[in-house]
Amino acid sequence: MADHNPLLVTRRNFLLTGATALASTLTLPDVLAKAGQKKSLGVALVGLGYYSTDLLAPALQLTKNCHLAGIVTGTPEKARVWKEKYGLEDKNIYNYQNFDSIKGNPDIDIVYVVLPPSMHREFVIRAARAGKHVFCEKPMALTSKDCEDMIRACKEANVALAIGYRCQHDPNTREVLSIAKEQKLGKVKLISVAASYTESRKGHWKMQKSVGGGSMYDMGVYALQGARLAAGEEPVSVTAQSVVNRPEIFNEADEMMMFQLKFPSGAIASCMGGHGANANYLKVSYEKGTLFMEPFSAYKGNKGSSTLGAIDYPIENQQARQMDEDALAIMEKKPLLVPGEEGLRDIRIVEAIYKAVKTGGSVKL
């Protein structure tokens, strides 16, 4: 897919000519370095769970525009392991109590919040007040009010806020969005999307509703994103049903969330986000054809086809692509591909979905 969006380019070449008639092609980091600016932004990961340990830290070894510079953890043993593994300096290792002192650290340009959703608001705002740009994992927060507070804090501090929707940086997802936006197959009529895996860890925070657990906040947001992007417009109403098949594990949070979206054009989406089944697909019916992707929101290997042809654009690493593009946008002072406002849009719909479950009726958006 030919995509000319500047946010989807991770390296740029600049042709420089001088009085000596010497021409040379340099990358953006080289140009920034010559101008006395940083050629790579330092990232501090806040929270060292699975996603940071197994995905983000390895991805940061592949990035060009940013690098792992620090960590924030409440576990001294993790700090020791990460220090040795990644050669981190003591001055770039923080805990949750002394986190605010990161303000005076020039090594850290970006704080990536990778904590349970209930903690996102606090640490995004603290990072913003420390003058650091912010990457925040999805879901953005538990409530739209929290999202609004986070957006406001970052704007007041004049720092960037990007939400970790890695799939929006995946060229396969960009193709789905392009087909919808440009109506290459006519108007969208029907969408079916599912994002689910089987979660069985008793006591994990994903089963604790108060900290952001539940299938809707976790996997349901992927299904919601898939439907919104495939439709190319925002829904106007929602109905929903929560399902719990294993109450011994999911005794407070939803195990499966089924929800239906209606769009202004008349398109309808049937969506599922779950912790009780294995499914990851997106199917779209248009006026002039169809699209099917499986998987559509995996960490790698997203692919499918449409009436127009194959949708199979290899990508080395989603997380590296996401962080590189966001860091590049910050350095170039250009709009982020997925700003805080996008996370807020999803959480407003998530709130409506839970309201629809409670009332048993349709909720207007």
mmCIF file of C-alpha atoms in Angstrom:
data_model
loop_
_atom_site.group_PDB
_atom_site.id
_atom_site.type_symbol
_atom_site.label_atom_id
_atom_site.label_comp_id
_atom_site.label_asym_id
_atom_site.label_seq_id
_atom_site.Cartn_x
_atom_site.Cartn_y
_atom_site.Cartn_z
ATOM 1 C CA MET A 1 0.000 0.000 0.000
ATOM 2 C CA ALA A 2 1.336 3.406 -0.937
ATOM 3 C CA ASP A 3 0.831 5.600 2.086
ATOM 4 C CA HIS A 4 2.178 9.139 1.982
ATOM 5 C CA ASN A 5 1.233 10.122 5.526
ATOM 6 C CA PRO A 6 4.434 11.644 6.994
ATOM 7 C CA LEU A 7 3.704 9.998 10.346
ATOM 8 C CA LEU A 8 4.157 6.600 8.701
ATOM 9 C CA VAL A 9 7.735 7.340 7.677
ATOM 10 C CA THR A 10 10.399 6.420 10.205
ATOM 11 C CA ARG A 11 13.433 7.841 8.387
ATOM 12 C CA ARG A 12 13.779 10.769 6.049
ATOM 13 C CA ASN A 13 16.518 11.854 3.679
ATOM 14 C CA PHE A 14 17.438 15.494 3.257
ATOM 15 C CA LEU A 15 19.531 16.820 0.380
ATOM 16 C CA LEU A 16 21.841 19.503 1.650
ATOM 17 C CA THR A 17 23.788 21.782 -0.687
ATOM 18 C CA GLY A 18 26.343 24.379 0.303
ATOM 19 C CA ALA A 19 28.674 26.952 -1.125
ATOM 20 C CA THR A 20 31.185 24.201 -1.795
ATOM 21 C CA ALA A 21 28.602 22.496 -4.043
ATOM 22 C CA LEU A 22 28.969 19.419 -1.857
ATOM 23 C CA ALA A 23 25.689 17.465 -1.786
ATOM 24 C CA SER A 24 25.020 14.752 0.747
ATOM 25 C CA THR A 25 21.952 12.816 1.840
ATOM 26 C CA LEU A 26 21.438 12.704 5.597
ATOM 27 C CA THR A 27 18.827 11.121 7.814
ATOM 28 C CA LEU A 28 16.652 13.217 10.125
ATOM 29 C CA PRO A 29 18.687 12.173 13.217
ATOM 30 C CA ASP A 30 21.876 13.354 11.440
ATOM 31 C CA VAL A 31 20.294 16.710 10.613
ATOM 32 C CA LEU A 32 19.032 17.153 14.162
ATOM 33 C CA ALA A 33 22.454 16.306 15.540
ATOM 34 C CA LYS A 34 24.095 18.932 13.304
ATOM 35 C CA ALA A 35 21.527 21.454 14.541
ATOM 36 C CA GLY A 36 22.388 20.658 18.138
ATOM 37 C CA GLN A 37 19.164 18.796 18.792
ATOM 38 C CA LYS A 38 18.697 15.247 20.031
ATOM 39 C CA LYS A 39 18.659 12.637 17.287
ATOM 40 C CA SER A 40 16.933 10.072 19.517
ATOM 41 C CA LEU A 41 14.492 10.699 22.359
ATOM 42 C CA GLY A 42 14.969 8.927 25.675
ATOM 43 C CA VAL A 43 12.018 6.833 26.864
ATOM 44 C CA ALA A 44 11.298 5.783 30.454
ATOM 45 C CA LEU A 45 8.907 2.851 30.869
ATOM 46 C CA VAL A 46 6.570 3.168 33.854
ATOM 47 C CA GLY A 47 5.537 -0.298 35.002
ATOM 48 C CA LEU A 48 7.599 -3.378 34.134
ATOM 49 C CA GLY A 49 4.957 -6.030 33.596
ATOM 50 C CA TYR A 50 4.673 -8.376 30.628
ATOM 51 C CA TYR A 51 4.039 -5.719 27.996
ATOM 52 C CA SER A 52 7.053 -3.618 28.960
ATOM 53 C CA THR A 53 9.329 -6.593 29.572
ATOM 54 C CA ASP A 54 8.496 -8.816 26.624
ATOM 55 C CA LEU A 55 7.403 -6.302 23.983
ATOM 56 C CA LEU A 56 8.264 -2.640 24.547
ATOM 57 C CA ALA A 57 11.828 -3.042 25.834
ATOM 58 C CA PRO A 58 12.827 -5.385 22.970
ATOM 59 C CA ALA A 59 11.107 -3.039 20.499
ATOM 60 C CA LEU A 60 13.142 -0.122 21.820
ATOM 61 C CA GLN A 61 16.258 -1.989 20.705
ATOM 62 C CA LEU A 62 14.962 -1.679 17.127
ATOM 63 C CA THR A 63 13.879 1.966 17.110
ATOM 64 C CA LYS A 64 15.777 4.789 15.405
ATOM 65 C CA ASN A 65 14.072 7.894 16.763
ATOM 66 C CA CYS A 66 13.839 6.881 20.429
ATOM 67 C CA HIS A 67 15.599 4.556 22.856
ATOM 68 C CA LEU A 68 15.207 3.015 26.294
ATOM 69 C CA ALA A 69 16.721 5.488 28.727
ATOM 70 C CA GLY A 70 15.044 4.754 32.064
ATOM 71 C CA ILE A 71 12.477 2.824 34.073
ATOM 72 C CA VAL A 72 9.986 3.374 36.880
ATOM 73 C CA THR A 73 9.200 0.377 39.069
ATOM 74 C CA GLY A 74 8.111 -0.414 42.588
ATOM 75 C CA THR A 75 10.187 -3.622 42.658
ATOM 76 C CA PRO A 76 13.907 -3.229 43.499
ATOM 77 C CA GLU A 77 14.735 -6.659 42.063
ATOM 78 C CA LYS A 78 13.253 -5.690 38.687
ATOM 79 C CA ALA A 79 15.299 -2.495 38.766
ATOM 80 C CA ARG A 80 18.481 -4.517 39.311
ATOM 81 C CA VAL A 81 17.687 -6.937 36.470
ATOM 82 C CA TRP A 82 16.825 -4.170 34.006
ATOM 83 C CA LYS A 83 19.888 -2.148 34.972
ATOM 84 C CA GLU A 84 22.162 -5.075 34.161
ATOM 85 C CA LYS A 85 20.312 -6.168 31.033
ATOM 86 C CA TYR A 86 20.021 -2.760 29.389
ATOM 87 C CA GLY A 87 22.938 -0.878 30.921
ATOM 88 C CA LEU A 88 20.718 1.719 32.578
ATOM 89 C CA GLU A 89 22.253 4.381 34.769
ATOM 90 C CA ASP A 90 21.214 4.617 38.419
ATOM 91 C CA LYS A 91 20.061 8.209 37.918
ATOM 92 C CA ASN A 92 17.532 7.020 35.328
ATOM 93 C CA ILE A 93 15.901 4.425 37.579
ATOM 94 C CA TYR A 94 12.903 5.639 39.574
ATOM 95 C CA ASN A 95 10.211 4.270 41.848
ATOM 96 C CA TYR A 96 6.626 5.486 42.159
ATOM 97 C CA GLN A 97 7.449 7.720 45.113
ATOM 98 C CA ASN A 98 10.367 9.677 43.624
ATOM 99 C CA PHE A 99 8.953 9.680 40.084
ATOM 100 C CA ASP A 100 8.324 13.445 40.062
ATOM 101 C CA SER A 101 12.074 14.132 40.307
ATOM 102 C CA ILE A 102 12.296 12.919 36.703
ATOM 103 C CA LYS A 103 11.554 16.555 35.853
ATOM 104 C CA GLY A 104 15.212 17.490 36.144
ATOM 105 C CA ASN A 105 16.540 14.580 34.094
ATOM 106 C CA PRO A 106 17.554 15.590 30.531
ATOM 107 C CA ASP A 107 18.058 11.931 29.573
ATOM 108 C CA ILE A 108 14.308 11.313 29.711
ATOM 109 C CA ASP A 109 12.187 12.954 27.021
ATOM 110 C CA ILE A 110 9.184 10.603 26.984
ATOM 111 C CA VAL A 111 7.421 8.720 29.757
ATOM 112 C CA TYR A 112 5.542 5.608 28.593
ATOM 113 C CA VAL A 113 2.792 4.716 31.090
ATOM 114 C CA VAL A 114 2.292 0.924 31.067
ATOM 115 C CA LEU A 115 0.289 0.448 34.270
ATOM 116 C CA PRO A 116 -3.196 -0.891 35.073
ATOM 117 C CA PRO A 117 -5.767 1.556 33.594
ATOM 118 C CA SER A 118 -6.806 2.952 36.966
ATOM 119 C CA MET A 119 -3.286 4.400 37.342
ATOM 120 C CA HIS A 120 -3.053 6.032 33.920
ATOM 121 C CA ARG A 121 -4.570 9.358 34.889
ATOM 122 C CA GLU A 122 -2.233 9.896 37.839
ATOM 123 C CA PHE A 123 1.005 9.107 36.054
ATOM 124 C CA VAL A 124 0.143 10.842 32.782
ATOM 125 C CA ILE A 125 -0.599 14.022 34.703
ATOM 126 C CA ARG A 126 2.530 13.662 36.865
ATOM 127 C CA ALA A 127 4.641 13.104 33.739
ATOM 128 C CA ALA A 128 3.126 16.147 32.042
ATOM 129 C CA ARG A 129 3.789 18.324 35.078
ATOM 130 C CA ALA A 130 7.379 17.089 34.976
ATOM 131 C CA GLY A 131 7.601 18.443 31.440
ATOM 132 C CA LYS A 132 7.841 15.068 29.736
ATOM 133 C CA HIS A 133 6.045 13.931 26.606
ATOM 134 C CA VAL A 134 3.748 10.988 27.264
ATOM 135 C CA PHE A 135 2.923 7.675 25.628
ATOM 136 C CA CYS A 136 -0.014 5.990 27.386
ATOM 137 C CA GLU A 137 -1.099 2.395 26.892
ATOM 138 C CA LYS A 138 -4.691 1.532 26.034
ATOM 139 C CA PRO A 139 -7.305 1.779 27.353
ATOM 140 C CA MET A 140 -6.534 5.426 27.966
ATOM 141 C CA ALA A 141 -8.339 5.548 31.339
ATOM 142 C CA LEU A 142 -11.408 4.288 33.185
ATOM 143 C CA THR A 143 -13.627 7.303 32.510
ATOM 144 C CA SER A 144 -13.984 10.039 29.928
ATOM 145 C CA LYS A 145 -13.477 12.576 32.721
ATOM 146 C CA ASP A 146 -10.068 11.042 33.449
ATOM 147 C CA CYS A 147 -9.200 11.216 29.745
ATOM 148 C CA GLU A 148 -10.204 14.869 29.588
ATOM 149 C CA ASP A 149 -8.058 15.632 32.632
ATOM 150 C CA MET A 150 -5.074 13.907 31.001
ATOM 151 C CA ILE A 151 -5.502 15.776 27.734
ATOM 152 C CA ARG A 152 -5.839 19.092 29.567
ATOM 153 C CA ALA A 153 -2.737 18.488 31.685
ATOM 154 C CA CYS A 154 -0.604 17.690 28.638
ATOM 155 C CA LYS A 155 -1.858 20.741 26.742
ATOM 156 C CA GLU A 156 -1.190 23.018 29.714
ATOM 157 C CA ALA A 157 2.332 21.612 29.979
ATOM 158 C CA ASN A 158 2.833 21.839 26.203
ATOM 159 C CA VAL A 159 3.798 18.175 25.924
ATOM 160 C CA ALA A 160 2.576 15.499 23.521
ATOM 161 C CA LEU A 161 0.162 12.740 24.524
ATOM 162 C CA ALA A 162 0.018 9.643 22.323
ATOM 163 C CA ILE A 163 -2.133 6.577 23.018
ATOM 164 C CA GLY A 164 -0.586 3.154 22.391
ATOM 165 C CA TYR A 165 -2.893 1.972 19.619
ATOM 166 C CA ARG A 166 -0.132 0.060 17.841
ATOM 167 C CA CYS A 167 -2.495 -1.290 15.159
ATOM 168 C CA GLN A 168 -3.159 2.191 13.785
ATOM 169 C CA HIS A 169 0.538 2.266 12.862
ATOM 170 C CA ASP A 170 0.316 -1.126 11.112
ATOM 171 C CA PRO A 171 0.055 -0.705 7.298
ATOM 172 C CA ASN A 172 -2.513 -3.522 7.210
ATOM 173 C CA THR A 173 -4.833 -1.503 9.434
ATOM 174 C CA ARG A 174 -4.084 1.608 7.412
ATOM 175 C CA GLU A 175 -5.369 -0.209 4.340
ATOM 176 C CA VAL A 176 -8.667 -1.002 6.084
ATOM 177 C CA LEU A 177 -9.002 2.661 7.046
ATOM 178 C CA SER A 178 -8.177 3.756 3.510
ATOM 179 C CA ILE A 179 -10.830 1.501 1.954
ATOM 180 C CA ALA A 180 -13.456 2.960 4.280
ATOM 181 C CA LYS A 181 -12.443 6.615 4.082
ATOM 182 C CA GLU A 182 -12.063 6.659 0.309
ATOM 183 C CA GLN A 183 -15.075 4.376 -0.237
ATOM 184 C CA LYS A 184 -13.041 2.216 -2.597
ATOM 185 C CA LEU A 185 -15.739 -0.463 -2.352
ATOM 186 C CA GLY A 186 -18.633 1.911 -1.784
ATOM 187 C CA LYS A 187 -20.323 2.540 1.529
ATOM 188 C CA VAL A 188 -19.890 0.191 4.468
ATOM 189 C CA LYS A 189 -23.017 -1.844 5.228
ATOM 190 C CA LEU A 190 -22.154 -4.482 7.840
ATOM 191 C CA ILE A 191 -19.203 -5.099 10.170
ATOM 192 C CA SER A 192 -18.424 -8.151 12.289
ATOM 193 C CA VAL A 193 -15.386 -7.994 14.564
ATOM 194 C CA ALA A 194 -14.000 -10.017 17.473
ATOM 195 C CA ALA A 195 -10.935 -9.631 19.676
ATOM 196 C CA SER A 196 -10.702 -12.278 22.369
ATOM 197 C CA TYR A 197 -8.419 -14.752 24.102
ATOM 198 C CA THR A 198 -8.890 -17.151 27.003
ATOM 199 C CA GLU A 199 -7.739 -15.622 30.293
ATOM 200 C CA SER A 200 -7.549 -17.975 33.288
ATOM 201 C CA ARG A 201 -5.231 -16.286 35.788
ATOM 202 C CA LYS A 202 -7.144 -16.049 39.052
ATOM 203 C CA GLY A 203 -6.480 -12.841 40.947
ATOM 204 C CA HIS A 204 -4.926 -11.012 37.999
ATOM 205 C CA TRP A 205 -5.774 -7.297 37.763
ATOM 206 C CA LYS A 206 -7.693 -7.982 34.544
ATOM 207 C CA MET A 207 -10.341 -9.651 36.719
ATOM 208 C CA GLN A 208 -10.525 -6.664 39.082
ATOM 209 C CA LYS A 209 -13.026 -4.117 37.848
ATOM 210 C CA SER A 210 -11.813 -1.331 40.145
ATOM 211 C CA VAL A 211 -8.391 -1.158 38.483
ATOM 212 C CA GLY A 212 -9.662 -1.429 34.920
ATOM 213 C CA GLY A 213 -10.206 -5.141 34.560
ATOM 214 C CA GLY A 214 -12.866 -6.705 32.385
ATOM 215 C CA SER A 215 -12.920 -7.794 28.782
ATOM 216 C CA MET A 216 -14.371 -4.523 27.453
ATOM 217 C CA TYR A 217 -11.529 -2.332 28.684
ATOM 218 C CA ASP A 218 -8.924 -4.861 27.568
ATOM 219 C CA MET A 219 -9.937 -6.711 24.391
ATOM 220 C CA GLY A 220 -13.200 -4.909 23.708
ATOM 221 C CA VAL A 221 -11.340 -1.720 22.852
ATOM 222 C CA TYR A 222 -9.608 -3.572 19.987
ATOM 223 C CA ALA A 223 -12.984 -4.656 18.617
ATOM 224 C CA LEU A 224 -14.305 -1.126 19.051
ATOM 225 C CA GLN A 225 -11.300 0.297 17.210
ATOM 226 C CA GLY A 226 -11.754 -2.242 14.424
ATOM 227 C CA ALA A 227 -15.401 -1.282 13.952
ATOM 228 C CA ARG A 228 -14.794 2.467 14.070
ATOM 229 C CA LEU A 229 -11.889 2.375 11.632
ATOM 230 C CA ALA A 230 -13.655 0.010 9.252
ATOM 231 C CA ALA A 231 -16.776 2.187 9.254
ATOM 232 C CA GLY A 232 -14.837 5.382 8.677
ATOM 233 C CA GLU A 233 -17.288 7.259 10.899
ATOM 234 C CA GLU A 234 -18.361 7.483 14.525
ATOM 235 C CA PRO A 235 -21.267 5.445 15.962
ATOM 236 C CA VAL A 236 -24.481 7.148 17.046
ATOM 237 C CA SER A 237 -25.897 4.469 19.363
ATOM 238 C CA VAL A 238 -24.974 1.219 21.089
ATOM 239 C CA THR A 239 -26.594 -1.850 22.651
ATOM 240 C CA ALA A 240 -24.648 -4.411 24.665
ATOM 241 C CA GLN A 241 -24.723 -7.666 26.621
ATOM 242 C CA SER A 242 -22.211 -8.842 29.224
ATOM 243 C CA VAL A 243 -21.537 -12.575 29.567
ATOM 244 C CA VAL A 244 -19.822 -14.430 32.423
ATOM 245 C CA ASN A 245 -19.378 -18.179 31.938
ATOM 246 C CA ARG A 246 -16.747 -18.690 34.667
ATOM 247 C CA PRO A 247 -17.933 -16.816 37.767
ATOM 248 C CA GLU A 248 -15.249 -18.515 39.864
ATOM 249 C CA ILE A 249 -12.701 -16.408 37.925
ATOM 250 C CA PHE A 250 -14.749 -13.431 36.740
ATOM 251 C CA ASN A 251 -16.700 -12.647 39.888
ATOM 252 C CA GLU A 252 -16.683 -8.860 39.397
ATOM 253 C CA ALA A 253 -15.498 -8.068 35.860
ATOM 254 C CA ASP A 254 -17.037 -8.985 32.517
ATOM 255 C CA GLU A 255 -15.633 -12.115 30.850
ATOM 256 C CA MET A 256 -17.189 -11.456 27.439
ATOM 257 C CA MET A 257 -18.763 -8.283 26.079
ATOM 258 C CA MET A 258 -21.046 -8.380 23.060
ATOM 259 C CA PHE A 259 -21.965 -4.956 21.686
ATOM 260 C CA GLN A 260 -23.649 -3.547 18.606
ATOM 261 C CA LEU A 261 -22.981 -0.169 17.039
ATOM 262 C CA LYS A 262 -25.113 1.880 14.679
ATOM 263 C CA PHE A 263 -23.508 4.504 12.436
ATOM 264 C CA PRO A 264 -24.940 7.641 10.795
ATOM 265 C CA SER A 265 -24.763 6.084 7.331
ATOM 266 C CA GLY A 266 -26.917 3.155 8.463
ATOM 267 C CA ALA A 267 -24.018 0.714 8.808
ATOM 268 C CA ILE A 268 -24.225 -1.741 11.693
ATOM 269 C CA ALA A 269 -21.368 -3.411 13.592
ATOM 270 C CA SER A 270 -21.592 -6.579 15.659
ATOM 271 C CA CYS A 271 -18.640 -6.659 18.045
ATOM 272 C CA MET A 272 -17.149 -8.923 20.709
ATOM 273 C CA GLY A 273 -14.316 -8.409 23.136
ATOM 274 C CA GLY A 274 -13.522 -11.283 25.411
ATOM 275 C CA HIS A 275 -11.445 -13.197 27.909
ATOM 276 C CA GLY A 276 -13.339 -16.437 27.406
ATOM 277 C CA ALA A 277 -12.730 -17.488 23.795
ATOM 278 C CA ASN A 278 -10.039 -17.331 21.135
ATOM 279 C CA ALA A 279 -11.039 -15.128 18.199
ATOM 280 C CA ASN A 280 -9.449 -12.310 16.247
ATOM 281 C CA TYR A 281 -11.069 -11.260 12.992
ATOM 282 C CA LEU A 282 -12.627 -8.366 11.109
ATOM 283 C CA LYS A 283 -15.217 -8.855 8.368
ATOM 284 C CA VAL A 284 -16.731 -5.977 6.429
ATOM 285 C CA SER A 285 -19.467 -5.963 3.792
ATOM 286 C CA TYR A 286 -19.506 -2.973 1.432
ATOM 287 C CA GLU A 287 -21.795 -1.988 -1.414
ATOM 288 C CA LYS A 288 -19.309 -3.347 -3.941
ATOM 289 C CA GLY A 289 -17.399 -6.060 -2.140
ATOM 290 C CA THR A 290 -16.075 -7.504 1.091
ATOM 291 C CA LEU A 291 -13.030 -7.488 3.358
ATOM 292 C CA PHE A 292 -11.814 -10.146 5.778
ATOM 293 C CA MET A 293 -8.813 -10.022 8.101
ATOM 294 C CA GLU A 294 -7.642 -12.738 10.483
ATOM 295 C CA PRO A 295 -5.934 -11.773 12.662
ATOM 296 C CA PHE A 296 -6.672 -8.068 12.547
ATOM 297 C CA SER A 297 -5.235 -6.885 15.882
ATOM 298 C CA ALA A 298 -2.482 -9.353 16.785
ATOM 299 C CA TYR A 299 1.010 -8.257 17.803
ATOM 300 C CA LYS A 300 2.253 -9.477 14.424
ATOM 301 C CA GLY A 301 1.037 -11.166 11.271
ATOM 302 C CA ASN A 302 -2.137 -9.150 10.715
ATOM 303 C CA LYS A 303 -3.335 -9.904 7.205
ATOM 304 C CA GLY A 304 -6.328 -10.631 5.018
ATOM 305 C CA SER A 305 -7.868 -9.709 1.714
ATOM 306 C CA SER A 306 -10.618 -7.656 0.135
ATOM 307 C CA THR A 307 -12.345 -7.616 -3.223
ATOM 308 C CA LEU A 308 -9.507 -5.294 -4.261
ATOM 309 C CA GLY A 309 -6.803 -7.865 -3.444
ATOM 310 C CA ALA A 310 -4.511 -9.063 -0.672
ATOM 311 C CA ILE A 311 -3.967 -7.104 2.542
ATOM 312 C CA ASP A 312 -0.599 -8.422 3.631
ATOM 313 C CA TYR A 313 2.019 -5.784 4.337
ATOM 314 C CA PRO A 314 4.879 -7.234 6.394
ATOM 315 C CA ILE A 315 5.994 -5.164 9.355
ATOM 316 C CA GLU A 316 9.014 -6.009 11.473
ATOM 317 C CA ASN A 317 7.696 -4.848 14.816
ATOM 318 C CA GLN A 318 4.459 -2.964 15.565
ATOM 319 C CA GLN A 319 5.623 -1.478 18.846
ATOM 320 C CA ALA A 320 8.879 -0.229 17.324
ATOM 321 C CA ARG A 321 6.961 1.312 14.420
ATOM 322 C CA GLN A 322 4.507 2.961 16.818
ATOM 323 C CA MET A 323 7.162 4.475 19.074
ATOM 324 C CA ASP A 324 9.403 5.531 16.190
ATOM 325 C CA GLU A 325 6.579 7.323 14.400
ATOM 326 C CA ASP A 326 5.363 9.032 17.553
ATOM 327 C CA ALA A 327 8.886 10.112 18.479
ATOM 328 C CA LEU A 328 9.425 11.442 14.954
ATOM 329 C CA ALA A 329 6.186 13.441 15.143
ATOM 330 C CA ILE A 330 7.363 14.970 18.430
ATOM 331 C CA MET A 331 10.769 15.880 17.005
ATOM 332 C CA GLU A 332 9.222 17.375 13.877
ATOM 333 C CA LYS A 333 6.472 19.059 15.932
ATOM 334 C CA LYS A 334 3.792 17.462 13.789
ATOM 335 C CA PRO A 335 0.419 15.959 14.764
ATOM 336 C CA LEU A 336 0.488 12.531 16.388
ATOM 337 C CA LEU A 337 -1.228 9.704 14.554
ATOM 338 C CA VAL A 338 -3.142 8.651 17.690
ATOM 339 C CA PRO A 339 -3.449 11.580 20.136
ATOM 340 C CA GLY A 340 -5.275 11.601 23.448
ATOM 341 C CA GLU A 341 -8.492 12.680 21.768
ATOM 342 C CA GLU A 342 -8.674 9.284 20.026
ATOM 343 C CA GLY A 343 -8.433 7.457 23.342
ATOM 344 C CA LEU A 344 -11.155 9.713 24.738
ATOM 345 C CA ARG A 345 -13.487 8.831 21.847
ATOM 346 C CA ASP A 346 -13.202 5.150 22.685
ATOM 347 C CA ILE A 347 -13.742 5.579 26.420
ATOM 348 C CA ARG A 348 -16.897 7.616 25.841
ATOM 349 C CA ILE A 349 -18.261 4.662 23.867
ATOM 350 C CA VAL A 350 -17.055 2.177 26.500
ATOM 351 C CA GLU A 351 -19.012 4.118 29.129
ATOM 352 C CA ALA A 352 -22.100 3.941 26.908
ATOM 353 C CA ILE A 353 -21.610 0.186 26.457
ATOM 354 C CA TYR A 354 -21.610 -0.411 30.215
ATOM 355 C CA LYS A 355 -24.675 1.816 30.528
ATOM 356 C CA ALA A 356 -26.416 -0.221 27.830
ATOM 357 C CA VAL A 357 -25.629 -3.433 29.734
ATOM 358 C CA LYS A 358 -27.104 -1.948 32.886
ATOM 359 C CA THR A 359 -30.272 -0.576 31.280
ATOM 360 C CA GLY A 360 -30.804 -3.329 28.747
ATOM 361 C CA GLY A 361 -31.625 -0.778 26.070
ATOM 362 C CA SER A 362 -30.047 1.331 23.368
ATOM 363 C CA VAL A 363 -27.810 4.222 24.447
ATOM 364 C CA LYS A 364 -27.327 7.215 22.176
ATOM 365 C CA LEU A 365 -23.845 8.621 21.714
#
